[in-house]
Amino acid sequence: MNSTVKAWTIVAAATITFGALVLSWGSISHQATADEPDANIGAGIALLFGPYIVGIGLLAGAVAAVTALSQRRTRR
């Protein structure tokens, strides 16, 4: 595996993990303050941006996969 593919894989794994942590924090915070609708704005922001962070990680994983496949074709 090339260093470029390794770097994209690490970026993808770290970004997906961070996005999942943001989503879980937002969910726990939102459930903790469910009786007060606008009490925790941070939970709403985490629930809003968490899926986008995970999506960016999935795009980085797709870039790693395409890079790995394109390098295999050029080596043949």
Short mmCIF file of the C-alpha atoms (twelve columns), coordinates in Angstrom:
data_MODEL
# 
_entry.id   MODEL 
# 
loop_
_atom_site.group_PDB 
_atom_site.id 
_atom_site.type_symbol 
_atom_site.label_atom_id 
_atom_site.label_alt_id 
_atom_site.label_comp_id 
_atom_site.label_asym_id 
_atom_site.label_seq_id 
_atom_site.Cartn_x 
_atom_site.Cartn_y 
_atom_site.Cartn_z 
_atom_site.pdbx_PDB_model_num 
ATOM 1  C CA . MET A 1  0.000   0.000  0.000   1 
ATOM 2  C CA . ASN A 2  1.306   3.393  -1.009  1 
ATOM 3  C CA . SER A 3  1.800   6.175  1.526   1 
ATOM 4  C CA . THR A 4  -0.930  8.211  -0.184  1 
ATOM 5  C CA . VAL A 5  -3.445  5.418  0.284   1 
ATOM 6  C CA . LYS A 6  -2.372  4.979  3.907   1 
ATOM 7  C CA . ALA A 7  -2.780  8.687  4.571   1 
ATOM 8  C CA . TRP A 8  -6.280  8.788  3.047   1 
ATOM 9  C CA . THR A 9  -7.237  5.673  5.012   1 
ATOM 10 C CA . ILE A 10 -6.080  7.232  8.286   1 
ATOM 11 C CA . VAL A 11 -7.904  10.469 7.488   1 
ATOM 12 C CA . ALA A 12 -11.072 8.534  6.675   1 
ATOM 13 C CA . ALA A 13 -10.948 6.445  9.844   1 
ATOM 14 C CA . ALA A 14 -10.217 9.437  12.066  1 
ATOM 15 C CA . THR A 15 -12.940 11.571 10.489  1 
ATOM 16 C CA . ILE A 16 -15.584 8.855  10.703  1 
ATOM 17 C CA . THR A 17 -14.668 8.178  14.324  1 
ATOM 18 C CA . PHE A 18 -14.802 11.875 15.190  1 
ATOM 19 C CA . GLY A 19 -18.163 12.250 13.447  1 
ATOM 20 C CA . ALA A 20 -19.577 9.274  15.325  1 
ATOM 21 C CA . LEU A 21 -18.381 10.749 18.618  1 
ATOM 22 C CA . VAL A 22 -19.984 14.096 17.774  1 
ATOM 23 C CA . LEU A 23 -23.254 12.363 16.915  1 
ATOM 24 C CA . SER A 24 -23.272 10.321 20.106  1 
ATOM 25 C CA . TRP A 25 -22.472 13.373 22.227  1 
ATOM 26 C CA . GLY A 26 -25.257 15.316 20.526  1 
ATOM 27 C CA . SER A 27 -27.730 12.503 21.012  1 
ATOM 28 C CA . ILE A 28 -26.928 12.073 24.698  1 
ATOM 29 C CA . SER A 29 -27.052 15.815 25.312  1 
ATOM 30 C CA . HIS A 30 -30.322 16.158 23.421  1 
ATOM 31 C CA . GLN A 31 -31.958 13.341 25.383  1 
ATOM 32 C CA . ALA A 32 -30.728 14.765 28.664  1 
ATOM 33 C CA . THR A 33 -32.486 18.069 27.978  1 
ATOM 34 C CA . ALA A 34 -35.543 16.743 26.127  1 
ATOM 35 C CA . ASP A 35 -37.990 18.414 28.520  1 
ATOM 36 C CA . GLU A 36 -36.615 21.875 27.684  1 
ATOM 37 C CA . PRO A 37 -36.749 22.388 23.893  1 
ATOM 38 C CA . ASP A 38 -34.092 25.085 23.387  1 
ATOM 39 C CA . ALA A 39 -31.986 24.406 26.463  1 
ATOM 40 C CA . ASN A 40 -28.981 22.871 24.719  1 
ATOM 41 C CA . ILE A 41 -28.036 24.522 21.440  1 
ATOM 42 C CA . GLY A 42 -24.756 22.589 21.305  1 
ATOM 43 C CA . ALA A 43 -26.604 19.287 21.074  1 
ATOM 44 C CA . GLY A 44 -28.579 20.564 18.115  1 
ATOM 45 C CA . ILE A 45 -25.437 21.736 16.379  1 
ATOM 46 C CA . ALA A 46 -23.754 18.374 17.017  1 
ATOM 47 C CA . LEU A 47 -26.760 16.526 15.607  1 
ATOM 48 C CA . LEU A 48 -26.764 18.829 12.602  1 
ATOM 49 C CA . PHE A 49 -23.076 18.631 11.701  1 
ATOM 50 C CA . GLY A 50 -22.332 15.061 12.845  1 
ATOM 51 C CA . PRO A 51 -23.685 13.398 9.696   1 
ATOM 52 C CA . TYR A 52 -21.739 15.842 7.533   1 
ATOM 53 C CA . ILE A 53 -18.507 14.966 9.331   1 
ATOM 54 C CA . VAL A 54 -19.189 11.246 8.839   1 
ATOM 55 C CA . GLY A 55 -19.993 11.912 5.175   1 
ATOM 56 C CA . ILE A 56 -16.668 13.685 4.697   1 
ATOM 57 C CA . GLY A 57 -14.974 10.639 6.224   1 
ATOM 58 C CA . LEU A 58 -16.806 8.352  3.820   1 
ATOM 59 C CA . LEU A 59 -15.693 10.515 0.909   1 
ATOM 60 C CA . ALA A 60 -12.098 10.275 2.134   1 
ATOM 61 C CA . GLY A 61 -12.507 6.493  2.280   1 
ATOM 62 C CA . ALA A 62 -13.805 6.483  -1.292  1 
ATOM 63 C CA . VAL A 63 -10.787 8.532  -2.383  1 
ATOM 64 C CA . ALA A 64 -8.508  5.994  -0.683  1 
ATOM 65 C CA . ALA A 65 -10.254 3.120  -2.469  1 
ATOM 66 C CA . VAL A 66 -10.106 4.791  -5.876  1 
ATOM 67 C CA . THR A 67 -6.445  5.683  -5.360  1 
ATOM 68 C CA . ALA A 68 -5.604  2.113  -4.368  1 
ATOM 69 C CA . LEU A 69 -7.450  0.671  -7.365  1 
ATOM 70 C CA . SER A 70 -5.896  3.132  -9.807  1 
ATOM 71 C CA . GLN A 71 -2.385  2.378  -8.508  1 
ATOM 72 C CA . ARG A 72 -2.948  -1.348 -8.980  1 
ATOM 73 C CA . ARG A 73 -3.965  -0.815 -12.603 1 
ATOM 74 C CA . THR A 74 -0.938  1.323  -13.405 1 
ATOM 75 C CA . ARG A 75 1.466   -1.242 -11.924 1 
ATOM 76 C CA . ARG A 76 0.269   -4.052 -14.174 1 
# 
